[in-house]
Short mmCIF file of C-alpha atoms and ligand atoms in Angstrom, two decimals:
data_model
loop_
_atom_site.label_atom_id
_atom_site.label_comp_id
_atom_site.label_asym_id
_atom_site.label_seq_id
_atom_site.Cartn_x
_atom_site.Cartn_y
_atom_site.Cartn_z
CA MET A 567 0.01 -0.15 0.01
CA SER A 568 0.92 2.90 -1.25
CA LEU A 569 2.51 6.17 1.79
CA ARG A 570 -0.20 8.50 -0.03
CA LEU A 571 -2.59 6.18 0.32
CA ARG A 572 -1.79 5.04 4.13
CA LEU A 573 -1.97 8.22 5.23
CA THR A 574 -4.88 9.62 3.31
CA MET A 575 -6.91 6.23 5.06
CA LEU A 576 -4.64 7.28 8.75
CA TYR A 577 -5.91 10.75 7.97
CA SER A 578 -9.33 10.00 7.14
CA LEU A 579 -9.93 7.20 9.79
CA PHE A 580 -8.37 10.04 12.66
CA MET A 581 -11.53 12.80 11.55
CA GLY A 582 -14.50 10.51 11.80
CA GLY A 583 -13.22 9.15 14.85
CA ILE A 584 -13.16 12.45 16.45
CA LEU A 585 -17.08 13.50 14.58
CA LEU A 586 -17.96 10.17 16.53
CA VAL A 587 -17.12 11.31 19.99
CA PHE A 588 -18.19 14.56 19.42
CA GLY A 589 -21.29 13.88 17.50
CA VAL A 590 -21.66 10.93 20.78
CA VAL A 591 -21.52 13.75 23.52
CA VAL A 592 -23.85 16.59 21.53
CA PHE A 593 -26.63 14.13 21.12
CA PHE A 594 -25.92 12.91 24.91
CA LEU A 595 -26.08 16.79 26.01
CA ILE A 596 -29.37 17.67 24.12
CA ASN A 597 -31.00 15.31 25.07
CA VAL A 598 -30.56 15.83 28.09
CA ILE A 599 -31.24 19.31 28.14
CA LEU A 600 -35.13 19.09 25.93
CA LEU A 601 -35.68 16.04 28.26
CA ASN A 602 -34.84 18.52 31.10
CA GLN A 603 -37.34 21.34 29.48
CA VAL A 604 -40.18 18.71 29.60
CA ASP A 605 -39.58 17.00 33.07
CA THR A 606 -39.74 21.22 34.30
CA MET A 607 -43.08 21.32 32.75
CA LEU A 608 -44.04 18.43 33.84
CA ALA A 609 -43.74 19.69 37.67
CA ASN A 610 -44.89 22.84 36.96
CA VAL A 611 -48.00 20.48 35.85
CA VAL A 612 -47.96 18.97 39.04
CA HIS A 613 -47.41 22.24 41.24
CA ASP A 614 -50.66 23.76 40.21
CA ILE A 615 -53.21 20.41 40.03
CA THR A 616 -51.98 19.43 44.06
CA LYS A 617 -52.77 23.47 44.93
CA VAL A 618 -56.84 23.05 43.99
CA MET A 619 -56.76 19.82 45.39
CA ARG A 620 -58.98 18.76 48.75
CA VAL A 621 -59.63 15.97 50.78
CA ASN A 622 -63.11 16.06 52.12
CA ALA A 623 -64.02 14.78 55.88
CA VAL A 624 -63.68 10.82 54.41
CA GLY A 625 -60.09 11.09 53.55
CA GLU A 626 -61.35 10.95 49.65
CA LEU A 627 -59.99 13.21 47.15
CA ASN A 628 -61.96 15.85 46.27
CA LEU A 629 -60.67 17.85 42.87
CA ILE A 630 -62.38 20.56 41.94
CA SER A 631 -61.45 20.92 38.01
CA LEU A 632 -58.67 20.74 36.74
CA PRO A 633 -57.14 23.86 36.38
CA PRO A 634 -56.95 24.91 32.63
CA LEU A 635 -53.72 23.37 31.93
CA ASP A 636 -50.91 25.85 29.27
CA MET A 637 -51.90 24.51 25.47
CA ALA A 638 -48.43 24.96 24.53
CA SER A 639 -47.62 22.60 27.47
CA ASN A 640 -50.18 19.55 26.29
CA ALA A 641 -50.66 17.48 28.92
CA TYR A 642 -52.23 14.32 29.90
CA VAL A 643 -53.37 14.03 33.77
CA GLN A 644 -55.10 11.39 36.03
CA VAL A 645 -55.55 11.21 39.20
CA TRP A 646 -55.23 7.29 40.58
CA GLY A 647 -57.38 7.09 43.86
CA GLN A 648 -56.30 3.87 46.47
CA ASP A 649 -58.71 1.99 45.27
CA GLY A 650 -57.06 1.72 42.18
CA LYS A 651 -59.72 3.46 40.09
CA LEU A 652 -59.07 6.50 37.99
CA VAL A 653 -60.89 9.59 40.27
CA THR A 654 -60.47 11.76 37.27
CA ALA A 655 -58.15 12.56 33.73
CA SER A 656 -57.69 15.76 31.25
CA PRO A 657 -60.38 16.25 29.14
CA SER A 658 -58.46 14.62 26.50
CA ILE A 659 -57.21 11.28 27.33
CA SER A 660 -61.15 10.66 29.34
CA ALA A 661 -61.74 7.98 27.49
CA LEU A 662 -58.62 6.54 28.40
CA THR A 663 -58.86 4.23 30.99
CA GLU A 664 -55.27 2.32 31.98
CA PRO A 665 -52.68 4.38 33.59
CA LEU A 666 -50.09 6.72 31.73
CA ASP A 667 -47.03 4.66 33.31
CA ALA A 668 -48.30 1.36 34.67
CA ASP A 669 -45.12 0.72 36.25
CA ALA A 670 -44.64 4.17 37.82
CA LEU A 671 -47.96 3.25 39.20
CA LYS A 672 -47.20 0.54 40.95
CA THR A 673 -43.63 1.76 42.88
CA GLY A 674 -45.71 4.78 44.59
CA LYS A 675 -42.49 6.47 44.69
CA THR A 676 -42.65 10.01 43.24
CA LEU A 677 -40.93 9.25 39.01
CA TYR A 678 -39.63 10.83 35.78
CA HIS A 679 -40.33 7.83 33.51
CA ASP A 680 -40.29 6.79 30.12
CA SER A 681 -43.48 4.90 28.41
CA TRP A 682 -45.50 3.88 25.62
CA VAL A 683 -49.52 4.25 25.96
CA TYR A 684 -50.80 2.84 21.71
CA ALA A 685 -47.47 3.84 20.69
CA VAL A 686 -47.54 6.65 21.68
CA HIS A 687 -44.44 7.73 23.57
CA LEU A 688 -44.77 9.42 27.11
CA ARG A 689 -42.81 11.30 29.51
CA VAL A 690 -44.91 10.96 32.98
CA LEU A 691 -44.62 12.04 36.30
CA THR A 692 -45.52 9.88 38.82
CA VAL A 693 -46.40 11.97 42.27
CA PRO A 694 -47.82 9.65 45.36
CA LEU A 695 -50.92 12.26 47.27
CA ILE A 696 -50.38 12.38 50.53
CA VAL A 697 -52.80 14.03 53.72
CA GLY A 698 -50.14 13.96 57.24
CA THR A 699 -48.63 10.39 56.49
CA HIS A 700 -51.85 8.92 54.65
CA LYS A 701 -51.58 8.78 50.65
CA ILE A 702 -54.71 8.98 49.44
CA GLY A 703 -54.02 8.34 45.62
CA THR A 704 -51.53 9.09 43.05
CA LEU A 705 -51.06 12.09 40.11
CA GLN A 706 -49.81 11.20 36.76
CA VAL A 707 -48.58 13.39 34.59
CA GLY A 708 -47.88 12.70 31.05
CA THR A 709 -46.47 14.67 27.89
CA SER A 710 -45.91 12.97 24.35
CA LEU A 711 -42.01 12.81 23.43
CA THR A 712 -43.02 12.83 19.64
CA VAL A 713 -41.55 16.05 19.18
CA VAL A 714 -37.88 15.37 20.88
CA ASP A 715 -38.12 12.44 19.60
CA ALA A 716 -38.15 14.16 15.77
CA SER A 717 -35.44 16.65 16.70
CA GLN A 718 -32.95 13.70 17.74
CA ARG A 719 -33.83 12.11 14.93
CA ALA A 720 -33.41 15.82 12.39
CA LEU A 721 -30.38 15.44 14.87
CA LEU A 722 -28.55 12.62 13.96
CA SER A 723 -29.48 12.15 10.54
CA VAL A 724 -27.63 15.90 10.27
CA MET A 725 -25.01 14.41 11.76
CA MET A 726 -24.46 11.36 9.90
CA VAL A 727 -24.45 13.84 6.51
CA VAL A 728 -21.81 15.91 8.41
CA ALA A 729 -19.45 13.20 9.89
CA ILE A 730 -19.92 11.95 6.10
CA VAL A 731 -19.38 14.57 3.91
CA ALA A 732 -15.97 16.05 6.25
CA VAL A 733 -14.30 12.68 6.29
CA ALA A 734 -14.59 12.28 2.41
CA LEU A 735 -13.57 15.92 2.34
CA ALA A 736 -10.75 14.97 4.29
CA ALA A 737 -9.54 11.71 2.41
CA ILE A 738 -10.04 14.06 -0.75
CA GLY A 739 -8.25 17.08 0.57
CA SER A 740 -5.55 14.72 1.88
CA TRP A 741 -5.29 12.85 -1.04
CA ALA A 742 -4.81 15.89 -3.32
CA LEU A 743 -2.06 17.26 -0.75
CA LEU A 744 0.07 14.45 0.19
CA GLY A 745 -0.18 14.09 -3.60
CA ARG A 746 2.15 17.12 -3.58
CA ALA A 747 4.31 15.59 -1.33
CA THR A 748 4.27 12.58 -2.65
CA ASP A 749 4.84 14.00 -6.36
CA SER A 750 7.95 15.50 -4.66
CA LEU A 751 9.89 12.28 -4.04
CA GLU A 752 8.61 10.77 -6.72
CA VAL A 753 10.62 13.62 -8.61
CA ILE A 754 13.70 12.42 -6.33
CA THR A 755 13.56 8.54 -6.52
CA ASN A 756 13.51 9.44 -10.42
CA ALA A 757 16.37 11.91 -10.67
CA VAL A 758 18.19 9.35 -8.50
CA ASP A 759 17.70 6.48 -10.43
CA GLN A 760 18.69 8.03 -13.66
CA ILE A 761 21.60 8.87 -11.90
CA ASN A 762 22.19 5.24 -10.65
CA HIS A 763 21.39 4.00 -14.26
CA ALA A 764 23.61 6.60 -16.55
CA ASP A 765 26.34 6.33 -13.64
CA ASP A 766 26.74 10.17 -13.43
CA LEU A 767 27.63 11.26 -10.37
CA SER A 768 27.49 14.83 -11.50
CA ARG A 769 24.41 15.20 -11.79
CA ARG A 770 21.85 17.18 -8.89
CA ILE A 771 18.65 16.94 -8.66
CA PRO A 772 16.52 20.09 -9.17
CA SER A 773 15.53 22.36 -6.51
CA SER A 774 14.09 25.01 -8.89
CA GLY A 775 11.08 26.79 -6.45
CA ARG A 776 11.39 23.93 -3.41
CA ARG A 777 10.42 25.64 -0.29
CA ASN A 778 12.31 25.24 2.65
CA ASP A 779 10.75 22.23 4.42
CA GLU A 780 12.02 18.46 4.58
CA ILE A 781 11.95 18.27 1.34
CA GLY A 782 13.30 20.64 0.31
CA ASN A 783 16.09 19.39 2.64
CA LEU A 784 16.14 16.07 1.74
CA VAL A 785 17.16 17.44 -1.79
CA GLU A 786 19.51 19.31 -0.73
CA SER A 787 21.27 17.16 0.99
CA VAL A 788 20.83 14.58 -1.20
CA ASN A 789 22.91 16.91 -3.70
CA GLN A 790 25.86 17.40 -0.93
CA THR A 791 25.74 13.52 -0.63
CA LEU A 792 26.79 13.50 -4.32
CA GLU A 793 29.01 16.09 -4.44
CA ARG A 794 31.03 14.17 -2.25
CA LEU A 795 30.51 11.22 -3.41
CA GLU A 796 31.52 12.43 -6.89
CA SER A 797 35.06 14.53 -5.19
CA LEU A 798 35.69 11.11 -3.31
CA PHE A 799 34.87 9.05 -7.63
CA THR A 800 37.30 11.86 -9.08
CA SER A 801 39.74 11.92 -6.55
CA GLN A 802 39.78 8.04 -6.61
CA GLN A 803 40.03 8.29 -10.56
CA ARG A 804 42.78 10.54 -10.54
CA PHE A 805 44.89 8.11 -7.94
CA LEU A 806 44.25 5.70 -10.08
CA ALA A 807 46.11 7.74 -13.33
CA ASP A 808 48.53 8.81 -11.27
CA VAL A 809 49.74 5.68 -9.41
CA SER A 810 49.27 4.32 -12.92
CA HIS A 811 51.63 6.59 -14.01
CA GLU A 812 54.38 6.63 -12.31
CA LEU A 813 54.25 2.97 -12.67
CA ARG A 814 54.51 3.00 -16.01
CA THR A 815 57.79 4.85 -16.65
CA PRO A 816 60.08 2.76 -14.41
CA LEU A 817 58.83 -0.20 -16.11
CA THR A 818 59.21 1.17 -19.16
CA VAL A 819 62.80 2.06 -18.49
CA ILE A 820 63.14 -1.42 -17.12
CA LYS A 821 61.94 -3.61 -19.57
CA GLY A 822 64.05 -0.67 -22.13
CA ASN A 823 66.91 -1.64 -20.56
CA VAL A 824 66.08 -5.42 -20.72
CA ASP A 825 65.58 -5.64 -24.24
CA LEU A 826 69.17 -3.65 -25.16
CA ILE A 827 70.63 -6.33 -22.60
CA ARG A 828 68.90 -9.20 -24.56
CA ARG A 829 69.68 -7.54 -28.19
CA MET A 830 73.54 -7.13 -27.04
CA LYS A 831 74.16 -10.41 -25.00
CA GLN A 832 75.70 -8.53 -22.24
CA ALA A 833 74.79 -6.82 -19.47
CA ASP A 834 75.69 -3.20 -19.90
CA GLU A 835 76.71 -1.37 -16.38
CA GLU A 836 75.32 1.48 -17.32
CA SER A 837 71.54 -0.19 -18.41
CA LEU A 838 72.07 -2.07 -15.16
CA THR A 839 72.69 1.15 -12.87
CA SER A 840 69.42 2.34 -14.60
CA ILE A 841 67.10 -0.96 -13.93
CA ASP A 842 68.76 -0.62 -10.51
CA GLN A 843 67.49 2.99 -10.25
CA GLU A 844 63.86 2.48 -11.44
CA ALA A 845 63.29 -0.91 -9.29
CA GLY A 846 64.37 1.14 -6.24
CA ARG A 847 62.24 4.03 -7.28
CA LEU A 848 59.63 1.39 -7.77
CA SER A 849 59.46 -0.14 -3.88
CA ARG A 850 59.32 3.15 -2.39
CA LEU A 851 56.39 4.00 -4.21
CA VAL A 852 54.98 0.69 -3.54
CA GLY A 853 56.34 1.55 -0.33
CA GLY A 854 54.16 5.09 0.55
CA LEU A 855 51.63 4.29 -1.49
CA LEU A 856 50.46 0.83 0.81
CA MET A 857 51.99 2.85 3.85
CA LEU A 858 49.31 5.58 2.54
CA ALA A 859 46.67 2.81 2.17
CA GLN A 860 47.26 1.86 5.64
CA ALA A 861 47.17 5.66 7.05
CA GLU A 862 43.56 5.76 5.39
CA SER A 863 41.85 2.81 6.24
CA GLY A 864 42.65 3.28 9.69
CA LYS A 865 45.47 0.17 9.65
CA LEU A 866 48.37 2.36 10.99
CA ALA A 867 48.67 2.11 14.05
CA LEU A 868 50.48 4.43 16.30
CA ASN A 869 52.39 3.82 19.13
CA PHE A 870 52.79 6.99 21.59
CA ALA A 871 55.22 6.90 24.42
CA PRO A 872 57.70 9.96 25.22
CA VAL A 873 60.29 10.47 22.86
CA GLU A 874 62.80 13.02 23.61
CA LEU A 875 62.70 15.09 20.09
CA ASP A 876 66.10 16.64 20.38
CA LEU A 877 67.95 13.39 20.72
CA LEU A 878 66.04 12.32 17.54
CA LEU A 879 67.14 15.63 15.83
CA THR A 880 70.48 15.38 16.30
CA GLU A 881 70.65 11.27 14.90
CA VAL A 882 68.44 12.38 11.60
CA PHE A 883 71.03 15.22 11.59
CA THR A 884 73.96 12.82 11.40
CA GLU A 885 71.90 10.55 8.96
CA MET A 886 71.67 13.34 6.41
CA GLN A 887 75.08 14.22 6.51
CA VAL A 888 75.34 11.38 3.66
CA LEU A 889 72.62 12.69 1.63
CA ALA A 890 74.22 16.33 2.17
CA LYS A 891 78.45 15.95 1.66
CA ASN A 892 79.35 18.02 -0.81
CA LYS A 893 75.37 19.86 -2.00
CA VAL A 894 74.82 21.26 0.66
CA THR A 895 75.41 22.26 4.41
CA LEU A 896 73.08 20.90 6.80
CA HIS A 897 73.34 22.93 10.17
CA LEU A 898 71.78 22.39 13.09
CA ASN A 899 71.01 25.34 15.84
CA ASP A 900 68.90 26.05 18.60
CA ILE A 901 68.40 23.71 20.03
CA ASP A 902 66.14 22.88 23.40
CA GLN A 903 65.40 19.77 25.40
CA VAL A 904 61.97 18.59 24.55
CA ILE A 905 59.78 15.85 25.45
CA VAL A 906 57.03 14.74 23.45
CA ASN A 907 54.24 11.82 23.07
CA GLY A 908 54.67 10.62 19.82
CA ASP A 909 55.16 6.82 18.16
CA ARG A 910 59.67 7.64 17.90
CA ASP A 911 59.52 5.83 14.17
CA ARG A 912 57.45 7.71 12.69
CA LEU A 913 58.42 11.04 13.72
CA LYS A 914 61.68 10.41 12.37
CA GLN A 915 60.48 8.95 9.49
CA VAL A 916 58.87 13.21 9.52
CA LEU A 917 61.87 14.70 9.67
CA LEU A 918 64.08 11.87 7.14
CA ASN A 919 61.15 13.20 4.98
CA LEU A 920 61.52 17.36 5.41
CA VAL A 921 65.17 17.18 5.68
CA ALA A 922 65.87 14.78 2.06
CA ASN A 923 63.25 17.04 0.18
CA ALA A 924 64.68 20.31 1.98
CA ILE A 925 68.82 18.22 0.17
CA GLN A 926 66.76 17.69 -2.49
CA TYR A 927 65.62 20.95 -3.85
CA THR A 928 68.55 23.07 -2.28
CA PRO A 929 71.01 23.66 -4.87
CA GLN A 930 74.36 22.63 -4.80
CA GLY A 931 75.91 24.56 -2.75
CA GLY A 932 72.94 26.24 -0.15
CA GLU A 933 71.79 25.64 3.08
CA VAL A 934 69.65 23.33 5.25
CA PHE A 935 68.84 24.87 8.96
CA LEU A 936 67.23 22.21 10.87
CA GLY A 937 65.67 23.94 14.83
CA LEU A 938 63.79 22.73 18.12
CA ALA A 939 62.10 25.49 20.07
CA LYS A 940 59.82 24.81 22.80
CA ILE A 941 57.99 27.62 23.17
CA GLY A 942 54.91 27.73 25.80
CA GLU A 943 53.63 24.68 26.27
CA GLN A 944 54.71 23.65 22.69
CA VAL A 945 57.36 23.17 20.41
CA ARG A 946 58.35 24.07 16.73
CA LEU A 947 61.03 22.00 14.63
CA THR A 948 61.91 23.62 11.90
CA VAL A 949 63.20 22.54 8.82
CA ARG A 950 64.44 25.92 7.02
CA ASP A 951 66.36 25.89 3.68
CA THR A 952 68.02 28.32 0.68
CA GLY A 953 65.89 26.76 -2.35
CA PRO A 954 64.19 27.75 -5.27
CA GLY A 955 61.05 28.08 -2.99
CA ILE A 956 57.96 27.21 -3.53
CA PRO A 957 55.17 29.13 -6.29
CA ALA A 958 52.63 30.46 -3.97
CA GLU A 959 50.02 28.89 -6.42
CA ASP A 960 51.39 25.60 -5.15
CA LEU A 961 51.48 26.50 -1.91
CA PRO A 962 48.44 24.85 -1.28
CA HIS A 963 48.30 21.84 -3.15
CA ILE A 964 51.66 20.09 -1.45
CA PHE A 965 50.65 18.67 0.63
CA ASP A 966 48.02 16.27 -2.02
CA ARG A 967 48.03 12.73 -2.88
CA PHE A 968 51.38 12.51 -5.99
CA TYR A 969 50.95 16.61 -6.53
CA ARG A 970 54.47 18.68 -7.49
CA ALA A 971 55.41 21.65 -7.73
CA GLU A 972 57.70 21.29 -10.85
CA LYS A 973 56.17 22.30 -13.42
CA SER A 974 58.24 19.78 -15.96
CA ARG A 975 58.23 16.81 -12.94
CA THR A 976 61.14 16.34 -14.78
CA ARG A 977 62.23 12.96 -12.66
CA SER A 978 65.59 12.54 -11.42
CA ALA A 979 66.64 9.16 -9.95
CA PHE A 980 65.91 10.69 -6.19
CA SER A 981 63.10 12.80 -7.66
CA GLY A 982 60.04 11.47 -5.11
CA PHE A 983 56.59 11.07 -5.87
CA GLY A 984 54.42 13.75 -4.45
CA LEU A 985 53.40 11.12 -1.93
CA GLY A 986 55.90 11.85 0.93
CA LEU A 987 53.86 15.80 2.52
CA SER A 988 50.65 13.84 2.25
CA ILE A 989 52.62 10.94 4.78
CA VAL A 990 53.93 13.65 6.80
CA GLN A 991 50.97 15.13 6.98
CA TRP A 992 48.98 12.22 7.95
CA ILE A 993 51.65 11.85 10.93
CA VAL A 994 51.92 15.10 11.81
CA GLU A 995 48.10 15.44 12.14
CA HIS A 996 48.16 12.13 13.82
CA HIS A 997 50.04 13.56 16.93
CA GLY A 998 47.59 16.04 18.10
CA GLY A 999 49.96 18.89 15.39
CA GLN A 1000 50.20 21.09 12.70
CA LEU A 1001 52.84 21.39 9.74
CA LYS A 1002 53.07 24.77 8.59
CA VAL A 1003 55.18 25.73 5.53
CA GLU A 1004 56.34 29.30 4.56
CA SER A 1005 57.84 29.78 0.75
CA LYS A 1006 59.44 32.63 -1.17
CA VAL A 1007 60.09 31.52 -4.46
CA GLY A 1008 64.02 32.67 -4.76
CA LYS A 1009 64.97 32.67 -1.48
CA GLY A 1010 63.54 29.33 0.72
CA SER A 1011 61.50 27.39 2.42
CA THR A 1012 60.65 26.53 5.81
CA PHE A 1013 58.70 23.86 7.10
CA ALA A 1014 57.68 23.96 10.92
CA ILE A 1015 55.88 21.00 12.90
CA TRP A 1016 54.12 21.68 16.45
CA LEU A 1017 53.64 19.64 18.49
CA ALA A 1018 52.68 19.41 22.18
CA LEU A 1019 55.40 19.64 24.71
CA LEU A 1020 55.15 16.66 27.44
CA ARG A 1021 58.10 17.67 29.51
P1 ADP B 1117 58.63 14.74 -3.45
O1 ADP B 1117 58.54 13.22 -3.50
O2 ADP B 1117 57.99 15.00 -5.03
O3 ADP B 1117 58.90 15.35 -2.97
P2 ADP B 1117 56.74 15.57 -1.72
O4 ADP B 1117 55.26 15.35 -1.48
O5 ADP B 1117 57.25 15.48 -0.43
O6 ADP B 1117 56.87 14.68 -3.05
O7 ADP B 1117 56.57 16.98 -2.39
C1 ADP B 1117 55.62 18.01 -2.76
C2 ADP B 1117 56.15 19.36 -3.78
O8 ADP B 1117 56.68 19.98 -2.57
C3 ADP B 1117 57.65 18.45 -4.18
O9 ADP B 1117 57.83 18.07 -5.35
C4 ADP B 1117 58.47 20.25 -4.59
O10 ADP B 1117 57.68 20.32 -6.27
C5 ADP B 1117 57.20 21.20 -3.86
N1 ADP B 1117 58.38 20.50 -2.07
C6 ADP B 1117 58.71 20.46 -1.39
N2 ADP B 1117 59.60 20.76 -0.07
C7 ADP B 1117 59.98 21.34 -0.62
C8 ADP B 1117 61.04 21.65 -0.43
N3 ADP B 1117 61.96 21.89 0.17
N4 ADP B 1117 61.66 23.51 -1.64
C9 ADP B 1117 61.11 23.54 -2.10
N5 ADP B 1117 59.88 22.79 -2.94
C10 ADP B 1117 59.30 21.47 -2.12
#
């Protein structure tokens, strides 16, 4: 069953229920009010009659005459003696020999009661006539309830018609209104279906003229999801393209060299070196990719422990002298003794990456400075070089995977794949730290890592 039909039925049932309760209450209320009026009229008539009643010396009823009854009251009167005989009755029912209300007459109590006499519905007030402690007879005053019954029937029919019309209108109205809402849902479903079938994540659900309501919010949320999916999908595609590109070049070089060796029937040193270098690049690329994949899937666990950063920096400084030798001068200055909470191996990897970049991109004769300072509750590690600097338009992207600032993408045996800084950033962020870079083209670059001081 469709949502539209279900909700329409629910609304109609609800409306019907409310009208039913309302109708029952109104019906009984009006019934009570009408009967109350009739009862008051009967009580007045009884009052008028008892005023003109006398009792003779023997104790018998002596009704001088029935008072002229109000014509509108339309009341019938019977006076019954103790012997069960009719003493007197109003002219309109003088031929009637039965009591207006036989049941009430037997009880001998003051009683308002409904009764039927020859298929006429009556309301009868029965009153015992008592002199002193002695009961001398019973007075019954009745009136026809035909008008009251007719009013009730009319009220019932009107209420039934109103209820049916109201429920029908509620059903039609909610069906129409819900139609508008479900139409919007259908538009969304169709749009999402089209996106699925066409495999086109760049499509969006049209939100033209949509109100600021739940449906409008849904459209916006779905469009935002599509936006995100599209960007993830594009970045995945770009990533695959980049990986393939990076893999293809070294493989082509290796294959070319192997072909050469095969044709020459001897392995020359140059080919072997080239194969060796390219294989080295490949394994570095695969290593970097593996690490990024582990990092992104949350499988790269960091083993936190207190790390003496000054010792770690000195260690890196010593190791990197080999790489810097004959090319740039490495300086280690201004180091404070600091301890941070971190994964020593990963922090070392960060430093090695930054220093390797500085050495690699700084031309012959340049300088690289390593620094470590305690600033308030924080630690700042810096790697500054006097290299070419990074153009402002490249700065926001150097932490992206496979991004390399040098336009020509010239490759040397030592040039990277643009993965190093992505890994560095991941590690620093997962240490709760910040990685900042300042660079001026022609002057050099400074990479700074801010971490929380342990002591
Ligand atoms: P790569 O493996 O290419 O070095 P990285 O992610 O480490 O990749 O660096 C991304 C890019 O940022 C580099 O290709 C280079 O253009 C630029 N870069 C990084 N460090 C420096 C630096 N010290 N001086 C100048 N450019 C740098």
